[in-house]
Amino acid sequence: MMPFCSVCGNLLFVQEAETGKIRLVCRICPLFRNITKTLVNRGEEAWKNVDSTEETCPKCSHPRAYFMQLQTRSADEPMTTFYRCCNHQCSHNWRE
């Protein structure tokens, strides 16, 4: 979700305040909002409940890997496939 200014409707930008806190600021109006919550890197959580396929790990040559597809570029570009080795001692990540 993109944050917009409630006064002028322009896009809000992230800025570090003098106090060291992070806030959203409007470049047109004097409006700002302090950011009180931060996003947590989903890391391991993103790999729960994903399917596996026959894909050889480039690091350990294990024959299976978990995979997920995400749209990382514009809609007219193909999706990016991310892999994680099924060998838990390796767990190498790569993308196609």
Coordinates of C-alpha atoms in Angstrom, one line a residue:
M1 CA 0.0 0.0 0.0
M2 CA 1.3 3.4 -1.0
P3 CA 0.9 6.2 1.6
F4 CA -0.6 9.5 0.4
C5 CA -1.0 12.9 2.1
S6 CA -4.4 13.4 3.5
V7 CA -4.2 17.2 2.8
C8 CA -2.9 17.4 -0.8
G9 CA -3.0 13.8 -2.0
N10 CA 0.7 13.6 -2.9
L11 CA 2.8 10.5 -2.2
L12 CA 4.5 10.5 1.2
F13 CA 8.2 9.7 1.4
V14 CA 10.3 8.0 4.1
Q15 CA 12.7 10.4 5.9
E16 CA 14.9 10.1 9.0
A17 CA 14.0 12.8 11.5
E18 CA 16.6 14.7 13.6
T19 CA 15.7 12.5 16.5
G20 CA 16.7 9.4 14.6
K21 CA 13.2 8.1 14.2
I22 CA 11.7 7.3 10.8
R23 CA 8.7 9.2 9.5
L24 CA 6.6 9.7 6.4
V25 CA 6.7 13.3 5.0
C26 CA 4.9 15.2 2.3
R27 CA 7.2 17.2 0.1
I28 CA 4.4 19.8 -0.6
C29 CA 2.6 20.2 2.8
P30 CA 4.2 20.4 6.3
L31 CA 2.4 17.1 7.1
F32 CA 4.4 14.2 8.5
R33 CA 3.5 10.9 10.2
N34 CA 5.9 9.0 12.6
I35 CA 6.3 5.4 11.7
T36 CA 5.6 3.3 14.8
K37 CA 5.7 -0.2 13.4
T38 CA 8.4 -1.7 11.2
L39 CA 8.0 -4.6 8.8
V40 CA 9.7 -7.8 9.7
N41 CA 11.6 -9.8 7.1
R42 CA 9.4 -12.8 6.5
G43 CA 12.5 -14.9 5.6
E44 CA 11.7 -18.4 6.8
E45 CA 7.9 -17.7 7.1
A46 CA 7.7 -17.2 3.3
W47 CA 9.0 -20.7 2.7
K48 CA 6.3 -22.4 4.8
N49 CA 3.7 -24.4 2.8
V50 CA 5.5 -24.2 -0.6
D51 CA 5.6 -27.0 -3.1
S52 CA 8.8 -28.8 -4.2
T53 CA 9.9 -29.8 -7.7
E54 CA 12.6 -31.7 -9.5
E55 CA 15.3 -29.0 -9.7
T56 CA 19.0 -29.7 -9.0
C57 CA 20.6 -27.5 -6.4
P58 CA 23.6 -25.7 -7.9
K59 CA 25.5 -25.9 -4.6
C60 CA 25.1 -29.5 -3.3
S61 CA 23.4 -31.2 -6.4
H62 CA 20.4 -32.3 -4.4
P63 CA 17.7 -33.3 -6.9
R64 CA 14.7 -31.5 -5.3
A65 CA 14.0 -27.9 -4.4
Y66 CA 11.1 -25.9 -2.9
F67 CA 9.9 -23.1 -5.2
M68 CA 7.6 -20.1 -5.2
Q69 CA 6.9 -17.5 -7.9
L70 CA 6.6 -13.8 -7.4
Q71 CA 5.9 -10.9 -9.8
T72 CA 9.1 -8.8 -9.2
R73 CA 9.0 -6.7 -12.4
S74 CA 6.2 -5.1 -14.4
A75 CA 3.1 -7.1 -15.2
D76 CA 4.1 -7.7 -18.9
E77 CA 7.3 -9.5 -17.7
P78 CA 7.3 -13.1 -16.6
M79 CA 7.2 -14.1 -12.9
T80 CA 10.5 -14.8 -11.1
T81 CA 10.9 -18.3 -9.7
F82 CA 12.7 -18.6 -6.4
Y83 CA 14.1 -21.9 -5.2
R84 CA 15.4 -23.3 -1.9
C85 CA 17.2 -26.6 -1.7
C86 CA 15.2 -29.4 0.0
N87 CA 18.5 -30.6 1.7
H88 CA 18.1 -29.0 5.1
Q89 CA 21.9 -29.1 5.7
C90 CA 22.3 -26.9 2.5
S91 CA 19.1 -24.8 2.2
H92 CA 20.7 -22.8 -0.6
N93 CA 18.5 -20.1 -2.2
W94 CA 18.6 -19.1 -5.9
R95 CA 16.3 -17.8 -8.5
E96 CA 15.6 -18.4 -12.2

